[in-house]
Every structure is written in structure tokens, then in C-alpha cells.
Coordinates of C-alpha atoms in Angstrom, one line a residue:
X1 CA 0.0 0.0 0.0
X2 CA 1.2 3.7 -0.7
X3 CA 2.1 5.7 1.9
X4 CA 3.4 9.2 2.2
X5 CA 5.0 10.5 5.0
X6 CA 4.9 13.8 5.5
X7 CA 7.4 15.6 7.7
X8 CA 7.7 19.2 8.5
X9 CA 11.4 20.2 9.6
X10 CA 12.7 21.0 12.9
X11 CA 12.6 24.4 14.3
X12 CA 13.8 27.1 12.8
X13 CA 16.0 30.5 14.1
X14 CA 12.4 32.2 12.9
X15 CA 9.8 29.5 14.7
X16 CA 11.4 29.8 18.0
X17 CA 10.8 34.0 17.8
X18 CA 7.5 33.1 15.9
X19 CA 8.0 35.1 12.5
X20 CA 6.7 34.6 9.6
X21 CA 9.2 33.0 7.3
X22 CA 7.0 31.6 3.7
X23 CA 10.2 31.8 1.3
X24 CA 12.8 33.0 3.3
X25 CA 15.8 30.7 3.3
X26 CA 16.0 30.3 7.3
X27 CA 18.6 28.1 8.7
X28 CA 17.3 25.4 11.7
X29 CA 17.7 26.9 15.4
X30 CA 19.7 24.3 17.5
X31 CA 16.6 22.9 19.6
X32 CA 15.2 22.1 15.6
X33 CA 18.4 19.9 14.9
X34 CA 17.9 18.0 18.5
X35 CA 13.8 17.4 17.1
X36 CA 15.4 16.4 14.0
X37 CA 17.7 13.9 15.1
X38 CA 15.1 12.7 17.5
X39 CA 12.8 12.2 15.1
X40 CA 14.7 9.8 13.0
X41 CA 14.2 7.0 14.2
X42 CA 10.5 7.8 14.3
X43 CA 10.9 8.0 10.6
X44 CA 13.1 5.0 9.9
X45 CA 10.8 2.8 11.2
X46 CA 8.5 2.7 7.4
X47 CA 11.7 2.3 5.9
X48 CA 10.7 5.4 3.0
X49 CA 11.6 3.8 -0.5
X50 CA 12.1 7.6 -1.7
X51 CA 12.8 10.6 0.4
X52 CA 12.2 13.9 -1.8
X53 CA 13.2 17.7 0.4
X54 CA 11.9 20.9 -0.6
X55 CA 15.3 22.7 -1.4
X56 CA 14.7 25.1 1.5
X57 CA 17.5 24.8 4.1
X58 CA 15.7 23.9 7.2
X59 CA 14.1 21.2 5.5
X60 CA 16.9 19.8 3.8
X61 CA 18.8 19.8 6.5
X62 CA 16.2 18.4 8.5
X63 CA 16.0 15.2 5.5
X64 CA 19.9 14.7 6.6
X65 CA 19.5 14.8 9.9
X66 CA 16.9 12.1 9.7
X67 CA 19.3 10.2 8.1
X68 CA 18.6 11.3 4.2
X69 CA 21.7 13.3 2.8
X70 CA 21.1 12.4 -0.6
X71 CA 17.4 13.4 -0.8
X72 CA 15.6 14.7 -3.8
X73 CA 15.3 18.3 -3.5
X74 CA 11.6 19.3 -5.0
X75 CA 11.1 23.0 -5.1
X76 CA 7.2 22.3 -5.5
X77 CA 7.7 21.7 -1.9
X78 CA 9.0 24.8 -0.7
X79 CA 6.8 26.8 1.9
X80 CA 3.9 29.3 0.8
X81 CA 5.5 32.2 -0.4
X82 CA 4.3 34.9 2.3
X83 CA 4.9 37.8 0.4
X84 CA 5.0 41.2 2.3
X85 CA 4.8 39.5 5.4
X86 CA 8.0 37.9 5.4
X87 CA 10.1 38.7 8.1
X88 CA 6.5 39.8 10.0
X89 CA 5.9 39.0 13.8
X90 CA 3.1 36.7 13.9
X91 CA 2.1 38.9 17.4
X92 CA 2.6 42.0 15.6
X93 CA 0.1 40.8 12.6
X94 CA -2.3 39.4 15.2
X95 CA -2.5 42.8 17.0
X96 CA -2.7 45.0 13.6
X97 CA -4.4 43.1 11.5
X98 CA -6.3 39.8 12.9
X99 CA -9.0 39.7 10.5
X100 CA -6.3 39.4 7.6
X101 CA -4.5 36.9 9.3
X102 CA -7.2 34.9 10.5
X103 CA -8.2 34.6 6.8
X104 CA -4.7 33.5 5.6
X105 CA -4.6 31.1 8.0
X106 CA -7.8 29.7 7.0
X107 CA -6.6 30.3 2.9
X108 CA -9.0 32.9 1.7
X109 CA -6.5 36.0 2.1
X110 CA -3.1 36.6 0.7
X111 CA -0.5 39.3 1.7
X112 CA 0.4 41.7 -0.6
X113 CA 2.8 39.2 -3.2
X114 CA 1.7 36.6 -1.5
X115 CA 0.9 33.2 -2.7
X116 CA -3.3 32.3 -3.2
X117 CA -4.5 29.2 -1.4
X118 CA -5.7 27.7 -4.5
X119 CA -2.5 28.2 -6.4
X120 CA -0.7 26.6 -3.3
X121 CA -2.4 24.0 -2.9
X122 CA -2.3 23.2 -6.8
X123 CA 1.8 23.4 -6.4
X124 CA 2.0 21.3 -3.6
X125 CA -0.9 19.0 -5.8
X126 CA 1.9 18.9 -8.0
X127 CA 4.5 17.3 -6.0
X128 CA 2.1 14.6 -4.2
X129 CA 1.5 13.0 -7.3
X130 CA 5.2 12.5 -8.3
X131 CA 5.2 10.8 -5.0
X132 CA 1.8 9.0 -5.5
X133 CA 2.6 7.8 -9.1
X134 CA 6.2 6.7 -7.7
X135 CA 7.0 3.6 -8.2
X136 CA 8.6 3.2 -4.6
X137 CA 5.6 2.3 -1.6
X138 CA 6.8 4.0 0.6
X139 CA 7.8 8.0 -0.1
X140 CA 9.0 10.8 2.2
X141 CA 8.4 14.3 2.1
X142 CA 10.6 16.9 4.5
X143 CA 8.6 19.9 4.0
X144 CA 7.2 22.6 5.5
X145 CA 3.3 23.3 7.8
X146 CA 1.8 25.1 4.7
X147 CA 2.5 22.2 2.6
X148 CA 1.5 19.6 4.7
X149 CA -2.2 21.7 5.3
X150 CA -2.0 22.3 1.7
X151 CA -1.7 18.2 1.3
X152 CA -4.5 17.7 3.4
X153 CA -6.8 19.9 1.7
X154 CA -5.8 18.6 -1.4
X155 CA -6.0 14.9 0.0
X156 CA -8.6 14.7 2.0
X157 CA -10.7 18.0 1.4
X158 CA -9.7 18.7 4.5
X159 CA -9.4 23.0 4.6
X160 CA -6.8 24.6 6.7
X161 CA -9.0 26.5 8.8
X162 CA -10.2 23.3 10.2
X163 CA -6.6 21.8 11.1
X164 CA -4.2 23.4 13.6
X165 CA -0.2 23.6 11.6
X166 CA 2.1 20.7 12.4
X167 CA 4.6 21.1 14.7
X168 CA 8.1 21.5 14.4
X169 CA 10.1 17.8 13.4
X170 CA 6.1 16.2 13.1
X171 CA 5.2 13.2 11.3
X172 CA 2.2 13.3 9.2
X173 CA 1.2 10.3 7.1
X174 CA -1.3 9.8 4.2
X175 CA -2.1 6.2 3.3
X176 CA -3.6 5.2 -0.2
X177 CA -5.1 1.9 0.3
X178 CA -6.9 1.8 -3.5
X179 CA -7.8 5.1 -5.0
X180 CA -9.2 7.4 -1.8
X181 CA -6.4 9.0 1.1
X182 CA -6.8 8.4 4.4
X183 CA -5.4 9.7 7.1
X184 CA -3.2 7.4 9.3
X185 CA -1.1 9.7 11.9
X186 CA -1.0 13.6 12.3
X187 CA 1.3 15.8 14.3
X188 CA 2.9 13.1 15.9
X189 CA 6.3 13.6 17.8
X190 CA 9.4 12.1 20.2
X191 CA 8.0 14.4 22.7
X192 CA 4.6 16.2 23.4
X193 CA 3.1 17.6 20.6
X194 CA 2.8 21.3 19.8
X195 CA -0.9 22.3 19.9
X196 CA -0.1 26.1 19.2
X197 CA 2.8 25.4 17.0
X198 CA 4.1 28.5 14.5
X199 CA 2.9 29.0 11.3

């Protein structure tokens, strides 16, 4: 049976001050290496067949620290592209503008350049095919909490106002017993799991 794993990378220098990073190339703090290498094992347990990275950094560097140095990079798996609010203090957005944020959170808004749901969602659409129609049984994506919402949605029409993000160094896994996704574990961690994790 296909199964995609779905793996959002460790904490990054921007998480742990909770800004917005979309794009921006921002390098893993050194609490998301520990979840990283913590989460490896986790990981190596289903054995992935295929491990494909968004070319991103923190989640490449995330794929080596579970033990995949030679992943695939996939841009189609880089993070939603934030626009103006890169760089932006998610406290500082909540405070100004909550009805705006509230909205991109739950896909019907986008920040000034800023990446539409729908188009989103169709990128990342993109790149869970390649891993659906791989050959391999088993295929793991490092990627980012927009991506793996946007995978849900796309999966399971499941939207992201509806879903809380993943956590830092989480495993997410979609299972595609004959033609219909499923959803097998979400969020799941080597330690408690982040209920209010950053976007």
C-alpha cells in the first residue's frame, strides 16, 4: 500500500521567535536539529523507498538529519511564499491586523505578493503526485506546515481553517489503500506535541 509520510522540519531561528518566514531561506535553530535527530528514528521505522526535500534549508537539513543526505530536492515543496509578510511577527500581525491573518490562515486571504491558497495547494498537488505515481511504496516528504495543510486539503478536502499547523520535526502520514487518502497519523512527535505550533 502507498504511503506518504509527511514531515515538516525542525525548528527554525524564525519559529522559535515566531516570525513569519514563507520563502525565506531560514537556517534550523539548534533545539530544531535536537527534534530532528530525535525524530529519526520515528521516521526509519516505514523504511521510506524515496525521500524527496523541498530545497529550503531547514528542511533539507532536516531530510539529513533524519538520516537522508542524498534526498531529492523538489522545489514544489517549498513553503507558501508569504509575500510582504516575510520577516513579519506573527504577534505584531495578530495585533494590527487579525481579520487578515485569520483569513490567511484559513486560505481565503493573501499578503500583498503573496501566494493564493488555490494556487498553493495546486503546487503542492503537483508534488504529491510524483510521490503517488512513484514507483517506490513508501515516499517521504521533508517539508514545511503550509505544505503539509496544503496536502490535506488537497488529500482529504480537508481545509486549513479546520486543522491546527504541524509542529516543528512532526510526522504526518497519508495512506492510499486503493484510490481514496486516508489519514493514518497527524502531528505526531518524540515528545509532546505542539498544539499552538508557529505557522
Amino acid at each position: 500500500m502507498k504511503r506518504i509520510l509527511l514531515v515538516r522540519h525542525g525548528e527554525s531561528e524564525w519559529n522559535a521567535v515566531r516570525r513569519l518566514q514563507g520563502q525565506a531561506d531560514i537556517e534550523l535553530s539548534q533545539r530544531g536539529e535536537q527534534q530532528a535527530c530525535a525524530l529519526g528514528p520515528m521516521v526509519a521505522t516505514y523504511n521510506p523507498d524515496l525521500v524527496l526535500t523541498s530545497d529550503l534549508n531547514r528542511a533539507a537539513r532536516t531530510a539529513a538529519l533524519l538520516g537522508y543526505p542524498e534526498a531529492i530536492k523538489e522545489p514544489l515543496l517549498r513553503e507558501q511564499n508569504v509575500g510582504k509578510w516575510t520577516g513579519a511577527e506573527i504577534a505584531q500581525l495578530l495585533a494590527e491586523t487579525p481579520h487578515d491573518y485569520a483569513g490567511w490562515r484559513a486560505g481565503t486571504f493573501a499578503p500583498e505578493n503573496g501566494e493564493v491558497w488555490a494556487d498553493f495547494r495546486a503546487r503542492v498537488g503537483h508534488a504529491m503526485k510524483r510521490a503517488i505515481e512513484a514507483r517506490e511504496q513508501t515516499v517521504l516528504l521533508v517539508c514545511h506546515g503550509g505544505v503539509i495543510r496544503a496536502a490535506l486539503d488537497g488529500a482529504l478536502g480537508l481545509p486549513p481553517a479546520r486543522i491546527i499547523p504541524a509542529g516543528p520535526a512532526s510526522l504526518t502520514i497519508l495512506a492510499f489503500p486503493k484510490d481514496e487518502a486516508r489519514l493514518e497519523v497527524f502531528n505526531a512527535t518524540t515528545f509532546a506535541p505542539q498544539l499552538d505550533a508557529p505557522d
